[in-house]
Coordinates of C-alpha atoms and ligand atoms in Angstrom, one line a residue:
X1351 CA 144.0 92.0 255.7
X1352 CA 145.8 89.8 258.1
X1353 CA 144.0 86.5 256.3
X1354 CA 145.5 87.5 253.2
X1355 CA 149.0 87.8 254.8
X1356 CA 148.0 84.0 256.8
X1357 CA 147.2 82.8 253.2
X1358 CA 150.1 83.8 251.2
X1359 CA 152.4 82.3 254.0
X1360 CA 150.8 79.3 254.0
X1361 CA 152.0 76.2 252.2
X1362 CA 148.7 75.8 250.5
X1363 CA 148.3 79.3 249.6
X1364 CA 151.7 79.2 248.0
X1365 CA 151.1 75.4 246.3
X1366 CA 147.8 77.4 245.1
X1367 CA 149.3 80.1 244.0
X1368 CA 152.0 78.1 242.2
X1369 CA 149.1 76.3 240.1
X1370 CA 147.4 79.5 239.1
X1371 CA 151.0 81.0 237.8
X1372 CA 151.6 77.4 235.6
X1373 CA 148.2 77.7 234.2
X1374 CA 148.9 81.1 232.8
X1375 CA 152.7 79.9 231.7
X1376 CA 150.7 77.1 230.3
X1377 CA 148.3 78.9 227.9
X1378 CA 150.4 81.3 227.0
X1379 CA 152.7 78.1 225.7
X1380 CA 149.9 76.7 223.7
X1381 CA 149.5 80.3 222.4
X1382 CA 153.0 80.6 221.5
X1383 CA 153.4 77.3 220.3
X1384 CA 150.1 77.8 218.0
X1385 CA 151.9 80.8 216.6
X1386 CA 155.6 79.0 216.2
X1387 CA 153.7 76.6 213.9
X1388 CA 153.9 79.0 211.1
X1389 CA 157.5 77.9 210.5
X1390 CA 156.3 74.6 209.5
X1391 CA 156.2 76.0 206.0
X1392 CA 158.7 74.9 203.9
X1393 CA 158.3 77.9 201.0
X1394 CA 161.1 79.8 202.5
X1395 CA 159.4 83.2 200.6
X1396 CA 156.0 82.7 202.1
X1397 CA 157.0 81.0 205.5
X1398 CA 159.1 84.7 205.9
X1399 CA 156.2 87.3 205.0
X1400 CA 154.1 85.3 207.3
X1401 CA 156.5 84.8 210.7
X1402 CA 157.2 88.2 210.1
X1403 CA 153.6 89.6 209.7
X1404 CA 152.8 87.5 212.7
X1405 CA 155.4 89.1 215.0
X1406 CA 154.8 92.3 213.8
X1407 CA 151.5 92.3 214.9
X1408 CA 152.3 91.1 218.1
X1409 CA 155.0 93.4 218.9
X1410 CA 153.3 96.8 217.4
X1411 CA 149.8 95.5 218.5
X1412 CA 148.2 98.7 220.1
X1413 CA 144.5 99.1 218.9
X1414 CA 143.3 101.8 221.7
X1415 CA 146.6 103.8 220.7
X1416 CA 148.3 103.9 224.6
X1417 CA 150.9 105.1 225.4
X1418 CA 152.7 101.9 226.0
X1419 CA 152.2 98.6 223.5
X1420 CA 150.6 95.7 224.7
X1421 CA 153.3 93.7 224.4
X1422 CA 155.3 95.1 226.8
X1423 CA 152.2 95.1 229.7
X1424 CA 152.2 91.3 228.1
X1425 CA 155.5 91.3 229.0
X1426 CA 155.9 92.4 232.2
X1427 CA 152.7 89.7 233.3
X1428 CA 154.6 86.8 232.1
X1429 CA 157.5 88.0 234.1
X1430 CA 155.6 88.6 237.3
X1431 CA 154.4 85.1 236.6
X1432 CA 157.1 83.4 235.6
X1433 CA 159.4 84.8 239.0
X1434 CA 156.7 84.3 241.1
X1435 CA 156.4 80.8 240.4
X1436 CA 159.9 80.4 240.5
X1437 CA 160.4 82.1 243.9
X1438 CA 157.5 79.6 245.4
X1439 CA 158.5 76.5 244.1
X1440 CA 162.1 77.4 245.6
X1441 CA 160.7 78.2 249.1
X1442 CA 158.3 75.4 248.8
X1443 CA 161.1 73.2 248.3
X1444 CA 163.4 74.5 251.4
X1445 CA 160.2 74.5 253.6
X1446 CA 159.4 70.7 252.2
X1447 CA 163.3 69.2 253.4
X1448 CA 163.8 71.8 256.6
X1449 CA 160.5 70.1 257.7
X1450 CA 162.2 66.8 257.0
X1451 CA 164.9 67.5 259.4
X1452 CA 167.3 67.6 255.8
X1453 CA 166.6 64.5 254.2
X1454 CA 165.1 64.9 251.1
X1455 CA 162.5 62.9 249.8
X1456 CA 159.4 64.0 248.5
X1457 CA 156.0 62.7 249.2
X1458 CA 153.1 62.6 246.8
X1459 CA 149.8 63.7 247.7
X1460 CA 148.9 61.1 245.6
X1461 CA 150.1 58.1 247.6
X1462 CA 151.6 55.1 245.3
X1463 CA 152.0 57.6 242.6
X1464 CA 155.7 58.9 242.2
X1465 CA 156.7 59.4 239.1
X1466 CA 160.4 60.1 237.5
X1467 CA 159.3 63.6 236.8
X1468 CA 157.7 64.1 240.4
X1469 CA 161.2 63.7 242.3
X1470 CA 162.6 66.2 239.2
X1471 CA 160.2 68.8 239.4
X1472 CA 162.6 71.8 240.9
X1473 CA 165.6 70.4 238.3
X1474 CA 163.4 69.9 235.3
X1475 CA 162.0 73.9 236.2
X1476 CA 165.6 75.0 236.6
X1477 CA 166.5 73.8 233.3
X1478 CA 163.4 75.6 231.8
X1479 CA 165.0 79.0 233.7
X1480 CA 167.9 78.2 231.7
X1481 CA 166.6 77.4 228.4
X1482 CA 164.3 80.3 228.8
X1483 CA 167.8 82.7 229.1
X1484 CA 169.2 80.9 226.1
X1485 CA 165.9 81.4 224.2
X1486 CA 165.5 85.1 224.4
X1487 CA 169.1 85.6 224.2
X1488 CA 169.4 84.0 221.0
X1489 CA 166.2 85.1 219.9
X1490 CA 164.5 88.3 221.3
X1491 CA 167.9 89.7 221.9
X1492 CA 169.8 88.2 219.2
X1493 CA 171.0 88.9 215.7
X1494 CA 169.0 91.7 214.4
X1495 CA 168.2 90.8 210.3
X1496 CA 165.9 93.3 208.3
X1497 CA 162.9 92.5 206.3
X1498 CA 160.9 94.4 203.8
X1499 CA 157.0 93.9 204.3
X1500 CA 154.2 94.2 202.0
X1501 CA 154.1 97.9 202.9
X1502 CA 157.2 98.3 201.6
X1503 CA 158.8 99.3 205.6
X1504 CA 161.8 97.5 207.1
X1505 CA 161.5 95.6 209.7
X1506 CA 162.7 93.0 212.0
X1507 CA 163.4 89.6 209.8
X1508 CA 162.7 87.7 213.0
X1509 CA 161.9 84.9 210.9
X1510 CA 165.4 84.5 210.0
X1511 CA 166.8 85.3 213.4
X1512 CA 164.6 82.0 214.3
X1513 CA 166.0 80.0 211.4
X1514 CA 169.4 80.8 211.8
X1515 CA 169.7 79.4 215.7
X1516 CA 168.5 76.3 214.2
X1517 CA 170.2 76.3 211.4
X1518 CA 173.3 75.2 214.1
X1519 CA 172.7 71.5 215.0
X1520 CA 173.8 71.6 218.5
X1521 CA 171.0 74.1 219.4
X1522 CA 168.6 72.5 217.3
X1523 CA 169.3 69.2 219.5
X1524 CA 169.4 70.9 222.5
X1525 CA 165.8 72.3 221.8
X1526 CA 164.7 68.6 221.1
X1527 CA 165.7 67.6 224.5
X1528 CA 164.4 70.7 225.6
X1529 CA 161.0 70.2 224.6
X1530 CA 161.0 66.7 226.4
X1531 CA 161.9 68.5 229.4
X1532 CA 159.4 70.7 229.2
X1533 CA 156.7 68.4 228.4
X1534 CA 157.4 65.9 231.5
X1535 CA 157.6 68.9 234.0
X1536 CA 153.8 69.8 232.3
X1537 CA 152.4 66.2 233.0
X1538 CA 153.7 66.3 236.6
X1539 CA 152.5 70.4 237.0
X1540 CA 149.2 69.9 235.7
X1541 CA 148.2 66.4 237.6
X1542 CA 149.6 68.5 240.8
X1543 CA 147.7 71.0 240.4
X1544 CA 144.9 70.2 240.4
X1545 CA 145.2 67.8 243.4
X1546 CA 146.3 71.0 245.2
X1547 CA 142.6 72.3 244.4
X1548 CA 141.5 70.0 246.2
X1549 CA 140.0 68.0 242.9
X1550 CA 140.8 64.6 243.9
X1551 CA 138.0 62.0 242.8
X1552 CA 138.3 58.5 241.9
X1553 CA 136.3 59.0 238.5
X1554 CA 138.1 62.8 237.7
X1555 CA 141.7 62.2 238.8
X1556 CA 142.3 59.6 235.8
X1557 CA 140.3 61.8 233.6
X1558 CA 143.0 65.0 234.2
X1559 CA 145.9 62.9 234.8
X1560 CA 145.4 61.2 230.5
X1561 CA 143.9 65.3 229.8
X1562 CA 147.4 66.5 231.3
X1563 CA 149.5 63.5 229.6
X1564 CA 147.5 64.4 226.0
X1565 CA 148.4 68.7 226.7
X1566 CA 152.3 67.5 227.7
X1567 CA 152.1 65.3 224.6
X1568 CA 151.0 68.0 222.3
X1569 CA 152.9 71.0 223.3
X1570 CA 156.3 69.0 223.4
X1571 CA 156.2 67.7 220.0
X1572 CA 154.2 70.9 218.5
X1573 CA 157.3 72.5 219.3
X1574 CA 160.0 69.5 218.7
X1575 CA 158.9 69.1 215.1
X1576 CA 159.1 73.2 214.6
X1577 CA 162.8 72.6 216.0
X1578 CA 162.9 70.2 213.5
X1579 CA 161.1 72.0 210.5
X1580 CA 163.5 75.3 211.5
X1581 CA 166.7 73.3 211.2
X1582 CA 165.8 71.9 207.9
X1583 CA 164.9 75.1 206.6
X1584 CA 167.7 77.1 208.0
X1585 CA 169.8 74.4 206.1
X1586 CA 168.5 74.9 202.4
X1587 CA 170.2 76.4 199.9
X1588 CA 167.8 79.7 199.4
X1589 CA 168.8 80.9 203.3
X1590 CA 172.0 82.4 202.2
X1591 CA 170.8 84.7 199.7
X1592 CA 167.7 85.6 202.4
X1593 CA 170.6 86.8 204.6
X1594 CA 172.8 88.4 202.1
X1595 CA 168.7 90.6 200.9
X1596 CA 168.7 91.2 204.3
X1597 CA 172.4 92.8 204.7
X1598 CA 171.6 94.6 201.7
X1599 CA 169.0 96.6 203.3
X1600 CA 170.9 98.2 205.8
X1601 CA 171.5 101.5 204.3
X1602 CA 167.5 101.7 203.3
X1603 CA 166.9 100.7 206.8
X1604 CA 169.0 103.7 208.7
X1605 CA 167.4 106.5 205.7
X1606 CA 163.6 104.8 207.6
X1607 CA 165.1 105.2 211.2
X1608 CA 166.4 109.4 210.3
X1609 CA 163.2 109.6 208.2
X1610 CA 161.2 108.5 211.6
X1611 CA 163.0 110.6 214.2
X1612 CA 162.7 113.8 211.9
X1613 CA 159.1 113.6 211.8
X1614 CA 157.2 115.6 214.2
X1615 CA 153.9 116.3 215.5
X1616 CA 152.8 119.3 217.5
X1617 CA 149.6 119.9 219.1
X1618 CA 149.1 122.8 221.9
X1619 CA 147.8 122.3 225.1
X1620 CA 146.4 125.1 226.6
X1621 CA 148.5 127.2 229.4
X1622 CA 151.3 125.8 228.2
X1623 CA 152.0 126.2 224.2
X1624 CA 153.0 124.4 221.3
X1625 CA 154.3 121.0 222.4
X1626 CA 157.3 118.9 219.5
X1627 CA 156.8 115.0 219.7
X1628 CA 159.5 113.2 217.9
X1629 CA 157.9 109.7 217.0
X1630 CA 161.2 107.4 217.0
X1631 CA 160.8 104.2 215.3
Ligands
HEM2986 C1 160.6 75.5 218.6 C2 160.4 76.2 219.7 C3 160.3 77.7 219.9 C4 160.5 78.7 218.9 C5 160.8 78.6 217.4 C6 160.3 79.9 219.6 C7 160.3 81.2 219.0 C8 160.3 82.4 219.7 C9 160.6 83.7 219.1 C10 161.0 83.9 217.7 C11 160.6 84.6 220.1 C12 160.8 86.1 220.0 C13 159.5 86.9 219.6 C14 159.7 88.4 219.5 O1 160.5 89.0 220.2 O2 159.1 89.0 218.6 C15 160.2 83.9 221.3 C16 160.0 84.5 222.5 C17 159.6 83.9 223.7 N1 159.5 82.5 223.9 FE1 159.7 81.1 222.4 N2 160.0 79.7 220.9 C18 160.0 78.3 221.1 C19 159.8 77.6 222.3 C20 159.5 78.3 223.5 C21 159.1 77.6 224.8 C22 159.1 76.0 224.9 C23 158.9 78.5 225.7 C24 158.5 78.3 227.2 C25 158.9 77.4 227.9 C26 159.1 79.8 225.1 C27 158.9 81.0 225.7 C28 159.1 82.2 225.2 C29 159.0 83.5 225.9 C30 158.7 83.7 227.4 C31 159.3 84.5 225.0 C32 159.3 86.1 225.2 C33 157.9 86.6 224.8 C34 157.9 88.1 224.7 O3 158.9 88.8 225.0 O4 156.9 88.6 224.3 N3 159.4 79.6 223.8 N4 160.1 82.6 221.1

């Protein structure tokens, strides 16, 4: 017991477990970047019906019927990892200048090798904290528009929740820059991390460092041109009448959510009776 306590105070257990946390961040950013993609559909109709249909999945996904969706177990992973990473690479960085007596400079374990975005690691991840706020405030948690799916249901139009943030310039250049952010705090994480593994080879290291530039690369212009693709479509002349459908749904939409909370299931467990379960939406 007291070796795991020895190795999550350790600097190397923390630098280890700092790289196992950004791997995770870092699929599940390919993932979501994979999925973002669908807006670079310019048939505004088709575009909607898909985003939708691909968040609706994600959010009611629940094959095994639990109690709880997946998404929110999803959910609380990628906050676990996202703090826990945050919290090391904090103390990492107060351990790293107390050692140095205050003065703060950073030394590669790659000697010769300091990059622009080695020196900017902690500032370029604080940015990401606060894009990420921005990003689910304006998106998870922002303007509610309703959708009618192939099943005739109302739902979340979070397609047009995503097009309308872009449809505003400044946020659609502040995402650009975002995303360059982003990508150069990836090159520096992913050459890192692996050197804290202990994978440091004169035929590899090359190998990961163009593999990490290539995955930086990729996933900051995957999602710069969806910035760019969103804006353009939030700026056509169709999105106005999308929004003023959506409005117009309103009424249908509160009839679903009474319709929902007045439907109820009993079943009786034995010893105890006849149990009600309202299912809200
Ligand atoms: C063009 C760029 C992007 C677009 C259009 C986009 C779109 C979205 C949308 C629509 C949601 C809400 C999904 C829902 O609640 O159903 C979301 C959630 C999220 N996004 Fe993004 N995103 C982008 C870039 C990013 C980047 C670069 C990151 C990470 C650095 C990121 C991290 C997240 C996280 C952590 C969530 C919450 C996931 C959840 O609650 O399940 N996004 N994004």
């Amino acid at each position: 017991m007291q070796w795991i306590v020895k190795y999550l105070t350790s600097s190397i257990g923390k630098k280890q477990i700092m790289g196992c946390t950004g791997a995770f961040l870092a699929l599940f950013i390919l993932g979501h970047m994979c999925g973002n993609f669908q807006l670079l559909n310019f048939d505004q109709a088709s575009a909607q019906a898909s985003y939708n249909a691909y968040t609706e999945f994600l959010t009611g996904f629940n094959p095994l019927h639990f109690p709880v969706k997946l998404i929110y177990l999803v959910e609380l992973v990628l906050v676990g990892a996202f703090a826990l990473h945050i919290f090391l690479a904090v103390t990492l960085k107060i351990e790293n200048k107390k050692a140095r007596g205050g003065i703060e400079y950073e030394v590669s374990a790659r000697k010769g090798k300091k990059t622009f975005a080695t020196f900017t690691m902690i500032w370029s991840g604080l940015f990401i904290v606060g894009f990420l706020i921005q990003h689910l405030m304006m998106l998870k948690f922002g303007e509610h528009y309703l959708y009618m799916n192939a099943e005739g249901e109302i739902v979340r139009d979070m397609w047009l929740t995503t097009i309308q943030m872009f449809a505003n310039p400044a946020w659609a250049a502040f995402y650009v820059v975002s995303m360059f952010v982003i990508g150069m705090h990836l090159f520096h994480a992913i050459s890192s991390a692996f050197q804290t593994m202990g994978i440091a080879h004169q035929k590899w290291t090359p190998i990961i460092d163009v593999c990490g530039i290539i995955y930086s690369v990729v996933v900051a212009l995957g999602f710069g041109i969806t910035a760019i693709a969103a804006f353009y479509l939030a700026n056509q002349p169709g999105t106005q009448a999308l929004i003023e459908k959506s409005r117009a749904l309103q009424p249908q939409y509160e009839q679903q959510l009474k319709e929902k909370a007045a439907a109820k299931t009993s079943f009786v467990i034995p010893s105890v009776g006849t149990v009600e379960v309202s299912f809200n939406a």
